[in-house]
mmCIF file with all atom_site columns, N, CA and C in Angstrom:
data_model
loop_
_atom_site.group_PDB
_atom_site.id
_atom_site.type_symbol
_atom_site.label_atom_id
_atom_site.label_alt_id
_atom_site.label_comp_id
_atom_site.label_asym_id
_atom_site.label_entity_id
_atom_site.label_seq_id
_atom_site.pdbx_PDB_ins_code
_atom_site.Cartn_x
_atom_site.Cartn_y
_atom_site.Cartn_z
_atom_site.occupancy
_atom_site.B_iso_or_equiv
_atom_site.pdbx_formal_charge
_atom_site.auth_seq_id
_atom_site.auth_comp_id
_atom_site.auth_asym_id
_atom_site.auth_atom_id
_atom_site.pdbx_PDB_model_num
ATOM 1   N N  . MET A 1 1  ? 39.446 92.900  30.603  1.00 78.00 ? 1  MET A N  1
ATOM 2   C CA . MET A 1 1  ? 39.629 93.829  30.034  1.00 78.00 ? 1  MET A CA 1
ATOM 3   C C  . MET A 1 1  ? 39.333 95.174  30.002  1.00 78.00 ? 1  MET A C  1
ATOM 4   N N  . ASP A 1 2  ? 39.622 96.061  29.852  1.00 95.00 ? 2  ASP A N  1
ATOM 5   C CA . ASP A 1 2  ? 38.958 97.311  30.027  1.00 95.00 ? 2  ASP A CA 1
ATOM 6   C C  . ASP A 1 2  ? 38.513 97.881  28.629  1.00 95.00 ? 2  ASP A C  1
ATOM 7   N N  . LEU A 1 3  ? 37.701 99.099  29.017  1.00 94.00 ? 3  LEU A N  1
ATOM 8   C CA . LEU A 1 3  ? 37.264 99.543  27.452  1.00 94.00 ? 3  LEU A CA 1
ATOM 9   C C  . LEU A 1 3  ? 38.050 99.764  26.313  1.00 94.00 ? 3  LEU A C  1
ATOM 10  N N  . GLU A 1 4  ? 38.891 100.501 26.625  1.00 94.00 ? 4  GLU A N  1
ATOM 11  C CA . GLU A 1 4  ? 39.736 101.080 26.069  1.00 94.00 ? 4  GLU A CA 1
ATOM 12  C C  . GLU A 1 4  ? 40.964 99.874  25.271  1.00 94.00 ? 4  GLU A C  1
ATOM 13  N N  . THR A 1 5  ? 41.371 99.341  25.956  1.00 95.00 ? 5  THR A N  1
ATOM 14  C CA . THR A 1 5  ? 41.971 98.558  25.491  1.00 95.00 ? 5  THR A CA 1
ATOM 15  C C  . THR A 1 5  ? 41.579 97.209  24.101  1.00 95.00 ? 5  THR A C  1
ATOM 16  N N  . ARG A 1 6  ? 39.513 97.425  24.549  1.00 96.00 ? 6  ARG A N  1
ATOM 17  C CA . ARG A 1 6  ? 39.254 97.041  23.503  1.00 96.00 ? 6  ARG A CA 1
ATOM 18  C C  . ARG A 1 6  ? 38.742 97.315  22.453  1.00 96.00 ? 6  ARG A C  1
ATOM 19  N N  . VAL A 1 7  ? 38.959 98.172  22.277  1.00 96.00 ? 7  VAL A N  1
ATOM 20  C CA . VAL A 1 7  ? 38.568 99.495  21.553  1.00 96.00 ? 7  VAL A CA 1
ATOM 21  C C  . VAL A 1 7  ? 40.089 99.121  20.508  1.00 96.00 ? 7  VAL A C  1
ATOM 22  N N  . MET A 1 8  ? 41.232 99.421  21.264  1.00 96.00 ? 8  MET A N  1
ATOM 23  C CA . MET A 1 8  ? 42.123 99.530  20.552  1.00 96.00 ? 8  MET A CA 1
ATOM 24  C C  . MET A 1 8  ? 42.797 98.245  20.457  1.00 96.00 ? 8  MET A C  1
ATOM 25  N N  . ASP A 1 9  ? 42.163 96.974  20.408  1.00 97.00 ? 9  ASP A N  1
ATOM 26  C CA . ASP A 1 9  ? 42.519 95.867  20.053  1.00 97.00 ? 9  ASP A CA 1
ATOM 27  C C  . ASP A 1 9  ? 41.357 95.591  18.502  1.00 97.00 ? 9  ASP A C  1
ATOM 28  N N  . LEU A 1 10 ? 40.294 96.125  18.442  1.00 97.00 ? 10 LEU A N  1
ATOM 29  C CA . LEU A 1 10 ? 39.353 96.107  17.428  1.00 97.00 ? 10 LEU A CA 1
ATOM 30  C C  . LEU A 1 10 ? 39.800 97.610  16.425  1.00 97.00 ? 10 LEU A C  1
ATOM 31  N N  . GLU A 1 11 ? 40.611 98.144  16.700  1.00 97.00 ? 11 GLU A N  1
ATOM 32  C CA . GLU A 1 11 ? 41.226 99.042  15.247  1.00 97.00 ? 11 GLU A CA 1
ATOM 33  C C  . GLU A 1 11 ? 42.509 98.882  15.138  1.00 97.00 ? 11 GLU A C  1
ATOM 34  N N  . SER A 1 12 ? 43.092 97.733  15.721  1.00 97.00 ? 12 SER A N  1
ATOM 35  C CA . SER A 1 12 ? 44.428 97.254  15.614  1.00 97.00 ? 12 SER A CA 1
ATOM 36  C C  . SER A 1 12 ? 43.937 95.949  14.540  1.00 97.00 ? 12 SER A C  1
ATOM 37  N N  . ARG A 1 13 ? 42.880 94.966  14.787  1.00 97.00 ? 13 ARG A N  1
ATOM 38  C CA . ARG A 1 13 ? 42.039 94.144  14.292  1.00 97.00 ? 13 ARG A CA 1
ATOM 39  C C  . ARG A 1 13 ? 41.617 95.057  12.691  1.00 97.00 ? 13 ARG A C  1
ATOM 40  N N  . LEU A 1 14 ? 41.107 96.270  12.784  1.00 98.00 ? 14 LEU A N  1
ATOM 41  C CA . LEU A 1 14 ? 40.731 96.281  11.690  1.00 98.00 ? 14 LEU A CA 1
ATOM 42  C C  . LEU A 1 14 ? 41.143 96.863  10.363  1.00 98.00 ? 14 LEU A C  1
ATOM 43  N N  . ALA A 1 15 ? 42.260 97.608  11.513  1.00 97.00 ? 15 ALA A N  1
ATOM 44  C CA . ALA A 1 15 ? 43.282 98.128  10.284  1.00 97.00 ? 15 ALA A CA 1
ATOM 45  C C  . ALA A 1 15 ? 44.452 96.371  9.566   1.00 97.00 ? 15 ALA A C  1
ATOM 46  N N  . PHE A 1 16 ? 44.598 95.667  10.294  1.00 98.00 ? 16 PHE A N  1
ATOM 47  C CA . PHE A 1 16 ? 44.828 94.763  9.714   1.00 98.00 ? 16 PHE A CA 1
ATOM 48  C C  . PHE A 1 16 ? 43.937 94.129  8.356   1.00 98.00 ? 16 PHE A C  1
ATOM 49  N N  . GLN A 1 17 ? 42.628 93.816  9.097   1.00 98.00 ? 17 GLN A N  1
ATOM 50  C CA . GLN A 1 17 ? 41.965 93.232  7.747   1.00 98.00 ? 17 GLN A CA 1
ATOM 51  C C  . GLN A 1 17 ? 41.521 94.009  7.213   1.00 98.00 ? 17 GLN A C  1
ATOM 52  N N  . ASP A 1 18 ? 41.583 95.964  7.119   1.00 97.00 ? 18 ASP A N  1
ATOM 53  C CA . ASP A 1 18 ? 41.911 96.104  5.769   1.00 97.00 ? 18 ASP A CA 1
ATOM 54  C C  . ASP A 1 18 ? 42.991 96.109  4.742   1.00 97.00 ? 18 ASP A C  1
ATOM 55  N N  . ASP A 1 19 ? 44.360 96.152  5.294   1.00 97.00 ? 19 ASP A N  1
ATOM 56  C CA . ASP A 1 19 ? 45.497 95.513  4.996   1.00 97.00 ? 19 ASP A CA 1
ATOM 57  C C  . ASP A 1 19 ? 45.014 94.395  3.961   1.00 97.00 ? 19 ASP A C  1
ATOM 58  N N  . ALA A 1 20 ? 44.996 93.343  4.818   1.00 98.00 ? 20 ALA A N  1
ATOM 59  C CA . ALA A 1 20 ? 44.682 92.020  3.639   1.00 98.00 ? 20 ALA A CA 1
ATOM 60  C C  . ALA A 1 20 ? 43.633 92.071  3.213   1.00 98.00 ? 20 ALA A C  1
ATOM 61  N N  . LEU A 1 21 ? 42.503 93.039  3.217   1.00 98.00 ? 21 LEU A N  1
ATOM 62  C CA . LEU A 1 21 ? 41.345 92.771  1.792   1.00 98.00 ? 21 LEU A CA 1
ATOM 63  C C  . LEU A 1 21 ? 42.313 93.897  0.700   1.00 98.00 ? 21 LEU A C  1
ATOM 64  N N  . GLN A 1 22 ? 43.235 95.047  1.574   1.00 98.00 ? 22 GLN A N  1
ATOM 65  C CA . GLN A 1 22 ? 43.788 95.495  -0.264  1.00 98.00 ? 22 GLN A CA 1
ATOM 66  C C  . GLN A 1 22 ? 44.710 94.170  -0.607  1.00 98.00 ? 22 GLN A C  1
ATOM 67  N N  . THR A 1 23 ? 45.375 93.301  -0.253  1.00 98.00 ? 23 THR A N  1
ATOM 68  C CA . THR A 1 23 ? 46.521 92.687  -0.423  1.00 98.00 ? 23 THR A CA 1
ATOM 69  C C  . THR A 1 23 ? 45.918 91.965  -1.817  1.00 98.00 ? 23 THR A C  1
ATOM 70  N N  . LEU A 1 24 ? 44.771 91.273  -0.941  1.00 98.00 ? 24 LEU A N  1
ATOM 71  C CA . LEU A 1 24 ? 43.789 90.586  -2.015  1.00 98.00 ? 24 LEU A CA 1
ATOM 72  C C  . LEU A 1 24 ? 43.089 91.091  -3.532  1.00 98.00 ? 24 LEU A C  1
ATOM 73  N N  . SER A 1 25 ? 42.624 92.093  -2.777  1.00 98.00 ? 25 SER A N  1
ATOM 74  C CA . SER A 1 25 ? 41.977 92.820  -3.890  1.00 98.00 ? 25 SER A CA 1
ATOM 75  C C  . SER A 1 25 ? 42.645 93.363  -5.277  1.00 98.00 ? 25 SER A C  1
ATOM 76  N N  . ASP A 1 26 ? 44.445 93.427  -4.787  1.00 98.00 ? 26 ASP A N  1
ATOM 77  C CA . ASP A 1 26 ? 45.055 93.400  -6.000  1.00 98.00 ? 26 ASP A CA 1
ATOM 78  C C  . ASP A 1 26 ? 45.583 92.686  -6.022  1.00 98.00 ? 26 ASP A C  1
ATOM 79  N N  . VAL A 1 27 ? 45.884 91.765  -6.052  1.00 98.00 ? 27 VAL A N  1
ATOM 80  C CA . VAL A 1 27 ? 46.013 89.871  -6.143  1.00 98.00 ? 27 VAL A CA 1
ATOM 81  C C  . VAL A 1 27 ? 44.885 89.339  -7.197  1.00 98.00 ? 27 VAL A C  1
ATOM 82  N N  . VAL A 1 28 ? 43.619 89.936  -6.837  1.00 98.00 ? 28 VAL A N  1
ATOM 83  C CA . VAL A 1 28 ? 42.854 89.099  -7.781  1.00 98.00 ? 28 VAL A CA 1
ATOM 84  C C  . VAL A 1 28 ? 42.480 90.568  -8.824  1.00 98.00 ? 28 VAL A C  1
ATOM 85  N N  . TYR A 1 29 ? 43.139 91.330  -8.855  1.00 98.00 ? 29 TYR A N  1
ATOM 86  C CA . TYR A 1 29 ? 42.936 92.654  -10.607 1.00 98.00 ? 29 TYR A CA 1
ATOM 87  C C  . TYR A 1 29 ? 43.739 91.782  -10.561 1.00 98.00 ? 29 TYR A C  1
ATOM 88  N N  . GLU A 1 30 ? 45.318 91.560  -10.518 1.00 98.00 ? 30 GLU A N  1
ATOM 89  C CA . GLU A 1 30 ? 46.018 91.012  -11.089 1.00 98.00 ? 30 GLU A CA 1
ATOM 90  C C  . GLU A 1 30 ? 46.066 90.214  -11.948 1.00 98.00 ? 30 GLU A C  1
ATOM 91  N N  . GLN A 1 31 ? 45.544 88.840  -11.084 1.00 98.00 ? 31 GLN A N  1
ATOM 92  C CA . GLN A 1 31 ? 45.413 87.736  -12.136 1.00 98.00 ? 31 GLN A CA 1
ATOM 93  C C  . GLN A 1 31 ? 44.242 87.741  -13.192 1.00 98.00 ? 31 GLN A C  1
ATOM 94  N N  . GLU A 1 32 ? 43.236 88.967  -13.089 1.00 98.00 ? 32 GLU A N  1
ATOM 95  C CA . GLU A 1 32 ? 42.101 89.370  -13.773 1.00 98.00 ? 32 GLU A CA 1
ATOM 96  C C  . GLU A 1 32 ? 43.014 89.630  -15.080 1.00 98.00 ? 32 GLU A C  1
ATOM 97  N N  . ARG A 1 33 ? 44.134 90.567  -14.997 1.00 98.00 ? 33 ARG A N  1
ATOM 98  C CA . ARG A 1 33 ? 45.350 90.954  -15.977 1.00 98.00 ? 33 ARG A CA 1
ATOM 99  C C  . ARG A 1 33 ? 45.616 89.823  -17.300 1.00 98.00 ? 33 ARG A C  1
ATOM 100 N N  . VAL A 1 34 ? 46.151 88.830  -15.918 1.00 98.00 ? 34 VAL A N  1
ATOM 101 C CA . VAL A 1 34 ? 46.726 88.253  -16.706 1.00 98.00 ? 34 VAL A CA 1
ATOM 102 C C  . VAL A 1 34 ? 45.952 87.149  -17.113 1.00 98.00 ? 34 VAL A C  1
ATOM 103 N N  . ILE A 1 35 ? 44.726 86.322  -16.828 1.00 98.00 ? 35 ILE A N  1
ATOM 104 C CA . ILE A 1 35 ? 43.918 85.640  -17.817 1.00 98.00 ? 35 ILE A CA 1
ATOM 105 C C  . ILE A 1 35 ? 43.814 86.224  -18.697 1.00 98.00 ? 35 ILE A C  1
ATOM 106 N N  . GLU A 1 36 ? 43.221 87.784  -18.409 1.00 98.00 ? 36 GLU A N  1
ATOM 107 C CA . GLU A 1 36 ? 43.151 88.944  -20.081 1.00 98.00 ? 36 GLU A CA 1
ATOM 108 C C  . GLU A 1 36 ? 43.974 88.708  -21.253 1.00 98.00 ? 36 GLU A C  1
ATOM 109 N N  . ARG A 1 37 ? 44.512 88.540  -20.535 1.00 98.00 ? 37 ARG A N  1
ATOM 110 C CA . ARG A 1 37 ? 46.021 88.386  -21.276 1.00 98.00 ? 37 ARG A CA 1
ATOM 111 C C  . ARG A 1 37 ? 46.544 86.633  -21.807 1.00 98.00 ? 37 ARG A C  1
ATOM 112 N N  . THR A 1 38 ? 45.865 85.705  -21.229 1.00 98.00 ? 38 THR A N  1
ATOM 113 C CA . THR A 1 38 ? 46.288 84.997  -21.665 1.00 98.00 ? 38 THR A CA 1
ATOM 114 C C  . THR A 1 38 ? 44.910 84.093  -22.563 1.00 98.00 ? 38 THR A C  1
ATOM 115 N N  . ARG A 1 39 ? 43.993 85.017  -22.282 1.00 98.00 ? 39 ARG A N  1
ATOM 116 C CA . ARG A 1 39 ? 43.305 84.482  -23.349 1.00 98.00 ? 39 ARG A CA 1
ATOM 117 C C  . ARG A 1 39 ? 43.238 85.475  -24.577 1.00 98.00 ? 39 ARG A C  1
ATOM 118 N N  . LEU A 1 40 ? 43.329 86.334  -24.597 1.00 98.00 ? 40 LEU A N  1
ATOM 119 C CA . LEU A 1 40 ? 43.635 87.101  -26.032 1.00 98.00 ? 40 LEU A CA 1
ATOM 120 C C  . LEU A 1 40 ? 44.812 86.019  -26.753 1.00 98.00 ? 40 LEU A C  1
ATOM 121 N N  . GLN A 1 41 ? 45.857 85.937  -25.981 1.00 98.00 ? 41 GLN A N  1
ATOM 122 C CA . GLN A 1 41 ? 47.135 84.589  -26.504 1.00 98.00 ? 41 GLN A CA 1
ATOM 123 C C  . GLN A 1 41 ? 46.445 83.580  -27.435 1.00 98.00 ? 41 GLN A C  1
ATOM 124 N N  . MET A 1 42 ? 45.281 83.145  -26.437 1.00 98.00 ? 42 MET A N  1
ATOM 125 C CA . MET A 1 42 ? 44.613 81.917  -27.372 1.00 98.00 ? 42 MET A CA 1
ATOM 126 C C  . MET A 1 42 ? 44.342 82.210  -28.177 1.00 98.00 ? 42 MET A C  1
ATOM 127 N N  . GLN A 1 43 ? 43.461 83.161  -27.906 1.00 98.00 ? 43 GLN A N  1
ATOM 128 C CA . GLN A 1 43 ? 43.006 83.690  -29.406 1.00 98.00 ? 43 GLN A CA 1
ATOM 129 C C  . GLN A 1 43 ? 43.579 83.706  -30.363 1.00 98.00 ? 43 GLN A C  1
ATOM 130 N N  . ALA A 1 44 ? 44.721 84.645  -30.022 1.00 97.00 ? 44 ALA A N  1
ATOM 131 C CA . ALA A 1 44 ? 45.643 84.412  -31.575 1.00 97.00 ? 44 ALA A CA 1
ATOM 132 C C  . ALA A 1 44 ? 46.041 83.612  -31.826 1.00 97.00 ? 44 ALA A C  1
ATOM 133 N N  . LEU A 1 45 ? 46.502 82.469  -30.869 1.00 97.00 ? 45 LEU A N  1
ATOM 134 C CA . LEU A 1 45 ? 47.288 81.837  -31.401 1.00 97.00 ? 45 LEU A CA 1
ATOM 135 C C  . LEU A 1 45 ? 46.022 80.343  -32.321 1.00 97.00 ? 45 LEU A C  1
ATOM 136 N N  . LEU A 1 46 ? 45.599 80.121  -31.706 1.00 96.00 ? 46 LEU A N  1
ATOM 137 C CA . LEU A 1 46 ? 43.733 79.647  -32.547 1.00 96.00 ? 46 LEU A CA 1
ATOM 138 C C  . LEU A 1 46 ? 43.673 80.289  -33.792 1.00 96.00 ? 46 LEU A C  1
ATOM 139 N N  . LYS A 1 47 ? 43.528 81.528  -34.241 1.00 96.00 ? 47 LYS A N  1
ATOM 140 C CA . LYS A 1 47 ? 43.220 82.284  -35.373 1.00 96.00 ? 47 LYS A CA 1
ATOM 141 C C  . LYS A 1 47 ? 44.996 81.510  -35.939 1.00 96.00 ? 47 LYS A C  1
ATOM 142 N N  . ARG A 1 48 ? 46.375 81.682  -35.573 1.00 95.00 ? 48 ARG A N  1
ATOM 143 C CA . ARG A 1 48 ? 46.878 81.492  -36.753 1.00 95.00 ? 48 ARG A CA 1
ATOM 144 C C  . ARG A 1 48 ? 46.705 79.798  -37.059 1.00 95.00 ? 48 ARG A C  1
ATOM 145 N N  . LEU A 1 49 ? 46.348 79.110  -36.278 1.00 94.00 ? 49 LEU A N  1
ATOM 146 C CA . LEU A 1 49 ? 46.641 77.543  -36.464 1.00 94.00 ? 49 LEU A CA 1
ATOM 147 C C  . LEU A 1 49 ? 45.698 77.472  -37.303 1.00 94.00 ? 49 LEU A C  1
ATOM 148 N N  . GLU A 1 50 ? 44.253 77.981  -37.513 1.00 92.00 ? 50 GLU A N  1
ATOM 149 C CA . GLU A 1 50 ? 43.533 78.004  -38.696 1.00 92.00 ? 50 GLU A CA 1
ATOM 150 C C  . GLU A 1 50 ? 43.519 78.730  -39.959 1.00 92.00 ? 50 GLU A C  1
ATOM 151 N N  . ASP A 1 51 ? 45.039 79.486  -39.610 1.00 91.00 ? 51 ASP A N  1
ATOM 152 C CA . ASP A 1 51 ? 44.892 80.361  -40.713 1.00 91.00 ? 51 ASP A CA 1
ATOM 153 C C  . ASP A 1 51 ? 46.194 79.015  -41.452 1.00 91.00 ? 51 ASP A C  1
ATOM 154 N N  . LEU A 1 52 ? 47.309 78.117  -40.765 1.00 91.00 ? 52 LEU A N  1
ATOM 155 C CA . LEU A 1 52 ? 47.922 77.462  -41.366 1.00 91.00 ? 52 LEU A CA 1
ATOM 156 C C  . LEU A 1 52 ? 46.844 76.501  -41.484 1.00 91.00 ? 52 LEU A C  1
ATOM 157 N N  . GLN A 1 53 ? 46.344 76.067  -41.328 1.00 89.00 ? 53 GLN A N  1
ATOM 158 C CA . GLN A 1 53 ? 45.931 74.863  -41.724 1.00 89.00 ? 53 GLN A CA 1
ATOM 159 C C  . GLN A 1 53 ? 45.266 74.915  -42.826 1.00 89.00 ? 53 GLN A C  1
ATOM 160 N N  . GLY A 1 54 ? 44.281 76.136  -43.343 1.00 86.00 ? 54 GLY A N  1
ATOM 161 C CA . GLY A 1 54 ? 43.857 76.560  -44.613 1.00 86.00 ? 54 GLY A CA 1
ATOM 162 C C  . GLY A 1 54 ? 44.978 76.780  -45.550 1.00 86.00 ? 54 GLY A C  1
ATOM 163 N N  . GLN A 1 55 ? 46.515 77.101  -44.916 1.00 87.00 ? 55 GLN A N  1
ATOM 164 C CA . GLN A 1 55 ? 46.769 77.480  -46.058 1.00 87.00 ? 55 GLN A CA 1
ATOM 165 C C  . GLN A 1 55 ? 47.954 75.846  -46.264 1.00 87.00 ? 55 GLN A C  1
ATOM 166 N N  . VAL A 1 56 ? 47.946 74.939  -45.793 1.00 83.00 ? 56 VAL A N  1
ATOM 167 C CA . VAL A 1 56 ? 48.330 73.087  -46.119 1.00 83.00 ? 56 VAL A CA 1
ATOM 168 C C  . VAL A 1 56 ? 46.787 72.426  -46.536 1.00 83.00 ? 56 VAL A C  1
ATOM 169 N N  . GLY A 1 57 ? 45.990 73.067  -46.245 1.00 68.00 ? 57 GLY A N  1
ATOM 170 C CA . GLY A 1 57 ? 44.532 72.692  -46.808 1.00 68.00 ? 57 GLY A CA 1
ATOM 171 C C  . GLY A 1 57 ? 44.483 71.408  -45.897 1.00 68.00 ? 57 GLY A C  1
ATOM 172 N N  . VAL A 1 58 ? 44.534 71.320  -44.818 1.00 53.00 ? 58 VAL A N  1
ATOM 173 C CA . VAL A 1 58 ? 44.621 69.889  -44.042 1.00 53.00 ? 58 VAL A CA 1
ATOM 174 C C  . VAL A 1 58 ? 42.636 70.244  -43.235 1.00 53.00 ? 58 VAL A C  1
ATOM 175 N N  . ALA A 1 59 ? 42.273 69.419  -43.494 1.00 53.00 ? 59 ALA A N  1
ATOM 176 C CA . ALA A 1 59 ? 40.526 69.618  -43.048 1.00 53.00 ? 59 ALA A CA 1
ATOM 177 C C  . ALA A 1 59 ? 41.036 68.929  -41.577 1.00 53.00 ? 59 ALA A C  1
ATOM 178 N N  . GLU A 1 60 ? 39.619 69.304  -40.769 1.00 54.00 ? 60 GLU A N  1
ATOM 179 C CA . GLU A 1 60 ? 39.773 68.632  -39.851 1.00 54.00 ? 60 GLU A CA 1
ATOM 180 C C  . GLU A 1 60 ? 39.253 67.048  -39.749 1.00 54.00 ? 60 GLU A C  1
ATOM 181 N N  . ASP A 1 61 ? 38.721 66.609  -40.831 1.00 62.00 ? 61 ASP A N  1
ATOM 182 C CA . ASP A 1 61 ? 38.473 65.186  -41.079 1.00 62.00 ? 61 ASP A CA 1
ATOM 183 C C  . ASP A 1 61 ? 39.278 64.583  -41.404 1.00 62.00 ? 61 ASP A C  1
ATOM 184 N N  . ASP A 1 62 ? 40.669 65.075  -42.586 1.00 65.00 ? 62 ASP A N  1
ATOM 185 C CA . ASP A 1 62 ? 41.690 64.194  -42.645 1.00 65.00 ? 62 ASP A CA 1
ATOM 186 C C  . ASP A 1 62 ? 42.704 63.753  -41.110 1.00 65.00 ? 62 ASP A C  1
ATOM 187 N N  . ALA A 1 63 ? 41.966 62.772  -40.803 1.00 68.00 ? 63 ALA A N  1
ATOM 188 C CA . ALA A 1 63 ? 42.742 62.005  -39.515 1.00 68.00 ? 63 ALA A CA 1
ATOM 189 C C  . ALA A 1 63 ? 43.943 61.520  -40.650 1.00 68.00 ? 63 ALA A C  1
ATOM 190 N N  . PRO A 1 64 ? 44.725 60.794  -39.958 1.00 73.00 ? 64 PRO A N  1
ATOM 191 C CA . PRO A 1 64 ? 45.444 59.401  -40.710 1.00 73.00 ? 64 PRO A CA 1
ATOM 192 C C  . PRO A 1 64 ? 45.044 58.062  -40.355 1.00 73.00 ? 64 PRO A C  1
ATOM 193 N N  . PRO A 1 65 ? 44.846 56.708  -41.396 1.00 75.00 ? 65 PRO A N  1
ATOM 194 C CA . PRO A 1 65 ? 43.923 56.174  -41.003 1.00 75.00 ? 65 PRO A CA 1
ATOM 195 C C  . PRO A 1 65 ? 44.761 55.370  -39.717 1.00 75.00 ? 65 PRO A C  1
ATOM 196 N N  . PRO A 1 66 ? 43.386 54.316  -38.664 1.00 79.00 ? 66 PRO A N  1
ATOM 197 C CA . PRO A 1 66 ? 43.133 54.083  -38.006 1.00 79.00 ? 66 PRO A CA 1
ATOM 198 C C  . PRO A 1 66 ? 45.318 53.018  -37.867 1.00 79.00 ? 66 PRO A C  1
ATOM 199 N N  . HIS A 1 67 ? 45.526 52.747  -38.520 1.00 81.00 ? 67 HIS A N  1
ATOM 200 C CA . HIS A 1 67 ? 46.447 51.175  -38.665 1.00 81.00 ? 67 HIS A CA 1
ATOM 201 C C  . HIS A 1 67 ? 48.093 52.407  -38.740 1.00 81.00 ? 67 HIS A C  1
ATOM 202 N N  . TYR A 1 68 ? 48.112 53.959  -38.097 1.00 65.00 ? 68 TYR A N  1
ATOM 203 C CA . TYR A 1 68 ? 49.338 54.814  -38.550 1.00 65.00 ? 68 TYR A CA 1
ATOM 204 C C  . TYR A 1 68 ? 49.911 54.721  -36.860 1.00 65.00 ? 68 TYR A C  1
#
C-alpha cells in the first residue's frame, strides 16, 4: 500500500469519525433536553400532588390499617 492510498484511507476514516462524533453529540444534546423536560414535569406533578394532598387533608402518616 503506497503512501497516497494510506493518506486517503486515513482521511476517509477521519471524515467518518467526525460524522459519527457529530451524530453522537446531537443525540446526547437531545437526550439532555428530554431529561430536563421530564425533570420539570416531575417537579410540577409532585407540586400538584402535594397541593391535592393538602386540599384533601391527607397526611403522609394516615395509612389504612393493616387489615385493609
